[in-house]
Amino acid sequence: MNKDAYRFFTGLSQDELDKIFTELLAYAINLIDRYYWRYGVLPAGIDPQDIVQRIVIKTLSGKFNWDPSKIDLYPFMKGRIWSETTKLFIRKEYKHELHASEGEDIHEVIDRELSLEETVERDFYCDPAIWLDAIENEKERAKVIQEYIEDLLEACQGKPELEEIVYAILDGCEEKPRFLAEWLKVSVDEVNNRLKRLRSRADRIIERRVTS
Amino acid sequence: MNTKRRNDEKVVIAFERLFDDSLVPNSLEEADETIRRAGINPDKYRNEMRSLAAKLLSDSPLNWRNQSIDEIEATRKSLGDIKLVKNLAVHQILDRIAALQIKYPQVFIEPVLQAHRNLEEQSEEDLAYLLQEMIFRIKQAGIDLDEDQ
């Protein structure tokens, strides 16, 4: 049991707990939705609620070594959701499907498989952009990057407010909503809304390309 | 304006980070809407998660009820050291329990504490013990209680 996580959870009000659990589930749903077209489906029997529950259990049990001096619990748990979800996707796509034998729980299989991987690739899945490193072939990597930029430019075409975001980043603005807000002289909420729209449009372009 | 343009790879990395942050809902209402769209009932989900958290905290070896005899003895002594509840009338104890329940509902999630649900039917001694236990649990969680609690 992680003593810090125990103290943190015990000290929360019900409303605060509800908020954390609800936001984590919405994040997991959006994440799965976003990665679906890039990586395919999750292993059978796994849904976003399972993923959030597994993260909560592992955080409280101490299986995840949360250090409150380095990161707050919410971003830590969000990062673990990202890590576990993308691992599930990536394993399915690039390695093999996970199967439970008769009488075996699919969650036990996943735990076993992921923890095996964790020992050698622990640091691999901690950054949303680090999937690029998995593409070892230089030509393929260049092609993926080029397609990504083309998708971004297509996504903002005819939408000056979205173009502004893309060009701010191209011009070197730091990739945080607050810096974008300063750069564009708009509110952080406005930047967040534009980013959601841009992501949604770019994801639809990826979806169309993958399925065509 | 900074004229140093990023290379394409750095742009991809920057947008992946920005897009990941944009997956976090801006409000509870937006989160609920996302959850409903996925075919999940947010209230049912929250109830399930409350039960899960209650069970995990209740079964935790850090919970004093699950500690060794020596640790329980030390806990009893600590409970006895809490003088706050002595010399209080029943209505004052009930008021304090209600105030703690609102401010720190987690202290109520343990099944053992749920046994005290019908507070009006509890004896003065039981109520005092319950309040003592709640104060102890909050302090054990590292929370400083307000003076008036």
Tab-separated table of C-alpha atoms in Angstrom:
chain	number	residue	atom	x	y	z
A	1	MET	CA	0.000	0.000	0.000
A	2	ASN	CA	1.319	3.420	-0.939
A	3	LYS	CA	1.139	5.464	2.279
A	4	ASP	CA	1.047	8.815	0.456
A	5	ALA	CA	-1.749	7.665	-1.844
A	6	TYR	CA	-3.674	6.278	1.162
A	7	ARG	CA	-3.383	9.596	2.974
A	8	PHE	CA	-4.326	11.519	-0.144
A	9	PHE	CA	-7.458	9.459	-0.817
A	10	THR	CA	-8.500	9.373	2.830
A	11	GLY	CA	-8.286	13.134	3.024
A	12	LEU	CA	-10.493	13.785	0.011
A	13	SER	CA	-14.138	14.731	0.251
A	14	GLN	CA	-16.641	12.654	-1.710
A	15	ASP	CA	-17.067	15.486	-4.215
A	16	GLU	CA	-13.324	15.693	-4.786
A	17	LEU	CA	-13.097	11.921	-5.248
A	18	ASP	CA	-16.033	11.958	-7.667
A	19	LYS	CA	-14.386	14.734	-9.675
A	20	ILE	CA	-11.089	12.857	-9.993
A	21	PHE	CA	-12.734	9.557	-10.956
A	22	THR	CA	-15.055	11.274	-13.467
A	23	GLU	CA	-12.280	13.264	-15.135
A	24	LEU	CA	-10.040	10.229	-15.359
A	25	LEU	CA	-12.780	8.193	-17.042
A	26	ALA	CA	-13.599	10.975	-19.516
A	27	TYR	CA	-9.876	11.271	-20.283
A	28	ALA	CA	-9.619	7.489	-20.830
A	29	ILE	CA	-12.651	7.531	-23.159
A	30	ASN	CA	-11.247	10.447	-25.184
A	31	LEU	CA	-7.840	8.781	-25.287
A	32	ILE	CA	-9.248	5.489	-26.576
A	33	ASP	CA	-11.329	7.368	-29.107
A	34	ARG	CA	-8.255	9.241	-30.274
A	35	TYR	CA	-5.946	6.239	-30.523
A	36	TYR	CA	-8.511	3.914	-32.028
A	37	TRP	CA	-7.774	4.905	-35.604
A	38	ARG	CA	-4.047	4.832	-35.125
A	39	TYR	CA	-3.794	1.505	-33.357
A	40	GLY	CA	-7.045	-0.432	-33.703
A	41	VAL	CA	-9.180	-1.848	-30.930
A	42	LEU	CA	-8.367	-2.668	-27.324
A	43	PRO	CA	-8.085	-6.338	-26.336
A	44	ALA	CA	-11.487	-7.937	-25.974
A	45	GLY	CA	-13.094	-7.479	-22.579
A	46	ILE	CA	-11.269	-4.261	-21.703
A	47	ASP	CA	-13.151	-0.987	-21.470
A	48	PRO	CA	-12.245	2.494	-20.185
A	49	GLN	CA	-13.816	1.824	-16.774
A	50	ASP	CA	-11.534	-1.210	-16.368
A	51	ILE	CA	-8.512	0.915	-17.133
A	52	VAL	CA	-9.376	3.597	-14.571
A	53	GLN	CA	-10.161	0.977	-11.926
A	54	ARG	CA	-6.857	-0.774	-12.556
A	55	ILE	CA	-4.969	2.512	-12.193
A	56	VAL	CA	-6.742	3.356	-8.913
A	57	ILE	CA	-6.062	-0.123	-7.526
A	58	LYS	CA	-2.417	-0.074	-8.574
A	59	THR	CA	-1.894	3.442	-7.201
A	60	LEU	CA	-3.374	2.606	-3.810
A	61	SER	CA	-1.748	-0.821	-3.612
A	62	GLY	CA	1.679	0.708	-4.157
A	63	LYS	CA	2.305	-1.183	-7.410
A	64	PHE	CA	2.894	2.239	-8.908
A	65	ASN	CA	5.593	4.081	-7.079
A	66	TRP	CA	3.945	7.495	-6.777
A	67	ASP	CA	6.284	10.096	-5.313
A	68	PRO	CA	4.290	13.188	-4.194
A	69	SER	CA	7.467	15.291	-4.133
A	70	LYS	CA	7.791	14.864	-7.904
A	71	ILE	CA	4.255	15.008	-9.246
A	72	ASP	CA	0.693	15.526	-7.983
A	73	LEU	CA	-1.515	12.462	-7.848
A	74	TYR	CA	-3.974	13.501	-10.552
A	75	PRO	CA	-1.411	14.077	-13.342
A	76	PHE	CA	0.394	10.950	-12.150
A	77	MET	CA	-2.749	8.835	-12.532
A	78	LYS	CA	-3.577	10.485	-15.852
A	79	GLY	CA	-0.081	9.582	-17.066
A	80	ARG	CA	-0.549	5.989	-15.968
A	81	ILE	CA	-3.853	5.821	-17.840
A	82	TRP	CA	-2.086	7.090	-20.920
A	83	SER	CA	0.723	4.612	-20.444
A	84	GLU	CA	-1.470	1.567	-19.863
A	85	THR	CA	-3.959	2.409	-22.622
A	86	THR	CA	-1.351	3.027	-25.274
A	87	LYS	CA	0.502	-0.129	-24.272
A	88	LEU	CA	-2.676	-2.115	-24.754
A	89	PHE	CA	-3.152	-0.573	-28.183
A	90	ILE	CA	0.449	-0.872	-29.260
A	91	ARG	CA	0.778	-4.474	-28.157
A	92	LYS	CA	-2.264	-5.380	-30.173
A	93	GLU	CA	-1.077	-3.577	-33.254
A	94	TYR	CA	2.609	-4.354	-33.352
A	95	LYS	CA	3.056	-7.494	-31.330
A	96	HIS	CA	0.326	-10.007	-30.626
A	97	GLU	CA	-3.215	-10.165	-29.399
A	98	LEU	CA	-3.694	-10.864	-25.730
A	99	HIS	CA	-5.744	-13.974	-25.063
A	100	ALA	CA	-6.994	-15.395	-21.807
A	101	SER	CA	-7.052	-19.197	-21.560
A	102	GLU	CA	-10.195	-20.873	-20.305
A	103	GLY	CA	-10.806	-19.937	-16.689
A	104	GLU	CA	-8.190	-17.181	-16.794
A	105	ASP	CA	-9.072	-13.532	-16.228
A	106	ILE	CA	-8.093	-11.224	-19.094
A	107	HIS	CA	-6.923	-8.681	-16.481
A	108	GLU	CA	-4.421	-11.190	-15.094
A	109	VAL	CA	-3.099	-11.758	-18.600
A	110	ILE	CA	-2.744	-8.021	-19.172
A	111	ASP	CA	-1.029	-7.476	-15.824
A	112	ARG	CA	1.416	-10.248	-16.582
A	113	GLU	CA	2.111	-9.021	-20.104
A	114	LEU	CA	2.401	-5.361	-19.191
A	115	SER	CA	4.572	-5.905	-16.166
A	116	LEU	CA	6.923	-8.040	-18.265
A	117	GLU	CA	7.177	-5.176	-20.694
A	118	GLU	CA	7.462	-2.585	-17.943
A	119	THR	CA	10.738	-4.036	-16.704
A	120	VAL	CA	12.463	-3.306	-19.994
A	121	GLU	CA	10.481	-0.395	-21.375
A	122	ARG	CA	9.448	1.447	-18.246
A	123	ASP	CA	10.584	4.821	-19.477
A	124	PHE	CA	9.288	4.368	-22.945
A	125	TYR	CA	5.650	5.243	-22.408
A	126	CYS	CA	5.804	8.375	-20.297
A	127	ASP	CA	5.433	11.061	-22.963
A	128	PRO	CA	2.461	11.376	-25.334
A	129	ALA	CA	4.869	12.034	-28.210
A	130	ILE	CA	7.287	9.252	-27.526
A	131	TRP	CA	5.500	6.818	-29.838
A	132	LEU	CA	7.599	8.418	-32.572
A	133	ASP	CA	10.669	6.724	-31.099
A	134	ALA	CA	9.061	3.353	-31.773
A	135	ILE	CA	9.417	3.967	-35.505
A	136	GLU	CA	12.987	2.892	-36.009
A	137	ASN	CA	12.980	2.974	-39.790
A	138	GLU	CA	14.111	6.488	-40.744
A	139	LYS	CA	12.124	6.595	-43.985
A	140	GLU	CA	8.943	5.462	-42.311
A	141	ARG	CA	9.500	7.942	-39.502
A	142	ALA	CA	9.947	10.813	-41.965
A	143	LYS	CA	6.774	9.718	-43.790
A	144	VAL	CA	4.746	9.618	-40.543
A	145	ILE	CA	5.997	13.093	-39.556
A	146	GLN	CA	5.232	14.518	-42.987
A	147	GLU	CA	1.710	13.037	-42.956
A	148	TYR	CA	1.128	14.417	-39.468
A	149	ILE	CA	2.086	17.952	-40.541
A	150	GLU	CA	-0.051	17.658	-43.684
A	151	ASP	CA	-3.009	16.491	-41.584
A	152	LEU	CA	-2.524	19.437	-39.224
A	153	LEU	CA	-2.420	21.960	-42.055
A	154	GLU	CA	-5.489	20.391	-43.673
A	155	ALA	CA	-7.284	20.419	-40.313
A	156	CYS	CA	-6.835	24.157	-39.898
A	157	GLN	CA	-7.469	25.087	-43.516
A	158	GLY	CA	-10.101	27.831	-43.854
A	159	LYS	CA	-10.180	28.302	-40.078
A	160	PRO	CA	-7.915	31.278	-39.264
A	161	GLU	CA	-8.319	30.798	-35.523
A	162	LEU	CA	-6.932	27.241	-35.845
A	163	GLU	CA	-4.230	28.294	-38.288
A	164	GLU	CA	-3.022	30.744	-35.664
A	165	ILE	CA	-2.430	27.867	-33.254
A	166	VAL	CA	-0.515	25.805	-35.805
A	167	TYR	CA	1.656	28.714	-36.901
A	168	ALA	CA	2.349	29.787	-33.323
A	169	ILE	CA	3.801	26.342	-32.622
A	170	LEU	CA	5.664	26.296	-35.955
A	171	ASP	CA	7.124	29.682	-35.029
A	172	GLY	CA	8.432	28.366	-31.740
A	173	CYS	CA	5.781	29.141	-29.129
A	174	GLU	CA	6.134	26.801	-26.163
A	175	GLU	CA	3.571	23.992	-26.207
A	176	LYS	CA	1.476	25.017	-23.214
A	177	PRO	CA	-1.981	26.577	-23.481
A	178	ARG	CA	-0.933	29.490	-21.284
A	179	PHE	CA	1.996	30.366	-23.575
A	180	LEU	CA	-0.220	30.041	-26.632
A	181	ALA	CA	-2.743	32.327	-24.942
A	182	GLU	CA	-0.038	34.953	-24.355
A	183	TRP	CA	1.289	34.547	-27.889
A	184	LEU	CA	-2.149	34.919	-29.491
A	185	LYS	CA	-3.461	37.400	-26.913
A	186	VAL	CA	-6.555	35.320	-26.169
A	187	SER	CA	-7.739	33.528	-23.025
A	188	VAL	CA	-6.478	30.082	-21.989
A	189	ASP	CA	-10.059	28.761	-22.295
A	190	GLU	CA	-10.173	29.992	-25.867
A	191	VAL	CA	-6.871	28.218	-26.597
A	192	ASN	CA	-8.164	25.005	-25.007
A	193	ASN	CA	-11.328	25.145	-27.114
A	194	ARG	CA	-9.352	25.747	-30.291
A	195	LEU	CA	-7.036	22.852	-29.444
A	196	LYS	CA	-9.983	20.504	-28.935
A	197	ARG	CA	-11.415	21.535	-32.321
A	198	LEU	CA	-8.056	21.224	-34.046
A	199	ARG	CA	-7.454	17.785	-32.518
A	200	SER	CA	-10.898	16.611	-33.477
A	201	ARG	CA	-10.494	17.781	-37.072
A	202	ALA	CA	-6.970	16.310	-37.345
A	203	ASP	CA	-8.150	12.984	-35.892
A	204	ARG	CA	-10.988	12.831	-38.413
A	205	ILE	CA	-8.451	13.324	-41.201
A	206	ILE	CA	-6.325	10.473	-39.817
A	207	GLU	CA	-9.451	8.336	-39.548
A	208	ARG	CA	-10.355	9.059	-43.169
A	209	ARG	CA	-6.829	8.291	-44.357
A	210	VAL	CA	-6.566	5.049	-42.381
A	211	THR	CA	-9.957	3.758	-43.487
A	212	SER	CA	-9.762	4.816	-47.148
B	1	MET	CA	7.836	37.143	-32.143
B	2	ASN	CA	10.330	34.293	-32.031
B	3	THR	CA	11.420	33.638	-35.599
B	4	LYS	CA	13.234	30.399	-34.853
B	5	ARG	CA	10.962	27.884	-36.533
B	6	ARG	CA	10.700	24.395	-35.184
B	7	ASN	CA	11.615	21.403	-37.281
B	8	ASP	CA	8.746	19.107	-38.250
B	9	GLU	CA	9.524	16.443	-35.665
B	10	LYS	CA	9.439	18.987	-32.829
B	11	VAL	CA	6.119	20.283	-34.139
B	12	VAL	CA	4.677	16.759	-34.029
B	13	ILE	CA	5.948	16.312	-30.464
B	14	ALA	CA	4.520	19.686	-29.400
B	15	PHE	CA	1.082	18.933	-30.843
B	16	GLU	CA	0.964	15.433	-29.387
B	17	ARG	CA	1.525	16.949	-25.935
B	18	LEU	CA	-1.011	19.713	-26.519
B	19	PHE	CA	-3.588	17.299	-27.923
B	20	ASP	CA	-3.131	14.941	-24.984
B	21	ASP	CA	-3.868	17.789	-22.571
B	22	SER	CA	-6.934	18.666	-24.624
B	23	LEU	CA	-8.359	15.198	-23.905
B	24	VAL	CA	-8.945	16.296	-20.316
B	25	PRO	CA	-12.490	17.666	-19.912
B	26	ASN	CA	-12.796	21.351	-19.007
B	27	SER	CA	-15.636	20.769	-16.560
B	28	LEU	CA	-17.559	18.051	-14.764
B	29	GLU	CA	-20.488	18.635	-17.132
B	30	GLU	CA	-18.263	18.079	-20.149
B	31	ALA	CA	-16.858	14.925	-18.514
B	32	ASP	CA	-20.362	13.585	-17.838
B	33	GLU	CA	-21.360	14.275	-21.430
B	34	THR	CA	-18.321	12.345	-22.702
B	35	ILE	CA	-19.102	9.456	-20.371
B	36	ARG	CA	-22.769	9.307	-21.436
B	37	ARG	CA	-21.771	9.411	-25.097
B	38	ALA	CA	-19.670	6.298	-24.434
B	39	GLY	CA	-22.815	4.556	-23.162
B	40	ILE	CA	-21.848	4.710	-19.487
B	41	ASN	CA	-24.065	6.091	-16.737
B	42	PRO	CA	-21.834	8.603	-14.848
B	43	ASP	CA	-23.771	8.297	-11.571
B	44	LYS	CA	-23.596	4.507	-11.620
B	45	TYR	CA	-19.883	4.674	-12.448
B	46	ARG	CA	-19.221	7.098	-9.565
B	47	ASN	CA	-21.089	4.813	-7.160
B	48	GLU	CA	-18.981	1.867	-8.303
B	49	MET	CA	-15.784	3.864	-7.869
B	50	ARG	CA	-16.848	5.020	-4.391
B	51	SER	CA	-17.393	1.390	-3.405
B	52	LEU	CA	-14.049	0.402	-4.882
B	53	ALA	CA	-12.228	3.206	-3.039
B	54	ALA	CA	-14.063	2.350	0.188
B	55	LYS	CA	-13.042	-1.293	-0.082
B	56	LEU	CA	-9.415	-0.491	-0.938
B	57	LEU	CA	-9.105	1.935	1.971
B	58	SER	CA	-10.940	-0.378	4.321
B	59	ASP	CA	-8.763	-3.401	3.416
B	60	SER	CA	-5.556	-1.384	3.475
B	61	PRO	CA	-2.863	-2.524	5.897
B	62	LEU	CA	-2.496	1.194	6.694
B	63	ASN	CA	-6.000	1.182	8.121
B	64	TRP	CA	-5.567	0.910	11.886
B	65	ARG	CA	-8.242	-1.815	12.041
B	66	ASN	CA	-5.944	-4.060	9.998
B	67	GLN	CA	-2.838	-3.476	12.086
B	68	SER	CA	-1.101	-5.825	14.523
B	69	ILE	CA	-2.047	-6.111	18.225
B	70	ASP	CA	0.822	-3.797	19.233
B	71	GLU	CA	-0.192	-1.234	16.645
B	72	ILE	CA	-3.831	-1.442	17.733
B	73	GLU	CA	-2.769	-0.892	21.369
B	74	ALA	CA	-0.833	2.191	20.302
B	75	THR	CA	-3.863	3.324	18.322
B	76	ARG	CA	-6.150	2.833	21.342
B	77	LYS	CA	-3.788	4.968	23.385
B	78	SER	CA	-3.855	7.663	20.688
B	79	LEU	CA	-7.646	7.506	20.611
B	80	GLY	CA	-7.697	7.930	24.382
B	81	ASP	CA	-5.408	10.925	24.049
B	82	ILE	CA	-8.051	12.766	22.044
B	83	LYS	CA	-9.714	14.846	24.717
B	84	LEU	CA	-11.882	16.858	22.406
B	85	VAL	CA	-15.069	14.872	22.841
B	86	LYS	CA	-15.221	14.781	26.615
B	87	ASN	CA	-17.870	16.788	28.418
B	88	LEU	CA	-19.972	17.302	25.312
B	89	ALA	CA	-23.735	17.008	25.266
B	90	VAL	CA	-25.306	14.530	22.838
B	91	HIS	CA	-26.508	17.285	20.510
B	92	GLN	CA	-22.998	18.781	20.441
B	93	ILE	CA	-21.501	15.397	19.560
B	94	LEU	CA	-24.087	14.926	16.800
B	95	ASP	CA	-23.376	18.417	15.461
B	96	ARG	CA	-19.650	17.707	15.342
B	97	ILE	CA	-20.177	14.329	13.655
B	98	ALA	CA	-22.418	15.991	11.055
B	99	ALA	CA	-19.850	18.742	10.452
B	100	LEU	CA	-17.039	16.217	9.990
B	101	GLN	CA	-19.222	14.078	7.750
B	102	ILE	CA	-19.823	17.036	5.442
B	103	LYS	CA	-16.232	18.199	5.403
B	104	TYR	CA	-14.546	14.789	5.363
B	105	PRO	CA	-17.040	12.271	3.954
B	106	GLN	CA	-14.277	9.717	3.401
B	107	VAL	CA	-14.205	8.963	7.104
B	108	PHE	CA	-17.660	7.517	6.656
B	109	ILE	CA	-16.943	5.207	3.809
B	110	GLU	CA	-15.672	2.351	5.887
B	111	PRO	CA	-18.212	-0.417	6.329
B	112	VAL	CA	-17.509	-0.426	10.066
B	113	LEU	CA	-18.494	3.208	10.369
B	114	GLN	CA	-21.597	2.548	8.329
B	115	ALA	CA	-22.746	0.377	11.224
B	116	HIS	CA	-23.274	3.661	13.081
B	117	ARG	CA	-25.646	4.928	10.417
B	118	ASN	CA	-28.616	5.413	12.751
B	119	LEU	CA	-26.894	7.942	14.918
B	120	GLU	CA	-30.045	8.976	16.759
B	121	GLU	CA	-30.310	5.466	18.181
B	122	GLN	CA	-26.731	5.327	19.500
B	123	SER	CA	-25.893	5.737	23.154
B	124	GLU	CA	-24.011	8.831	24.306
B	125	GLU	CA	-20.945	6.694	24.951
B	126	ASP	CA	-21.073	5.132	21.463
B	127	LEU	CA	-21.488	8.531	19.851
B	128	ALA	CA	-18.523	9.910	21.778
B	129	TYR	CA	-16.434	6.920	20.703
B	130	LEU	CA	-17.526	7.340	17.089
B	131	LEU	CA	-16.566	11.012	17.126
B	132	GLN	CA	-13.249	10.130	18.743
B	133	GLU	CA	-12.617	7.564	16.037
B	134	MET	CA	-13.496	9.998	13.259
B	135	ILE	CA	-11.126	12.615	14.665
B	136	PHE	CA	-8.422	10.008	14.988
B	137	ARG	CA	-8.901	8.837	11.399
B	138	ILE	CA	-8.729	12.368	10.052
B	139	LYS	CA	-5.591	13.092	12.050
B	140	GLN	CA	-4.116	9.770	10.938
B	141	ALA	CA	-4.655	10.894	7.346
B	142	GLY	CA	-2.341	13.804	8.116
B	143	ILE	CA	-5.091	16.430	8.134
B	144	ASP	CA	-5.049	19.240	10.669
B	145	LEU	CA	-8.501	19.745	12.086
B	146	ASP	CA	-9.854	23.233	12.487
B	147	GLU	CA	-9.903	24.502	16.068
B	148	ASP	CA	-13.690	24.397	16.224
B	149	GLN	CA	-13.760	20.727	15.268
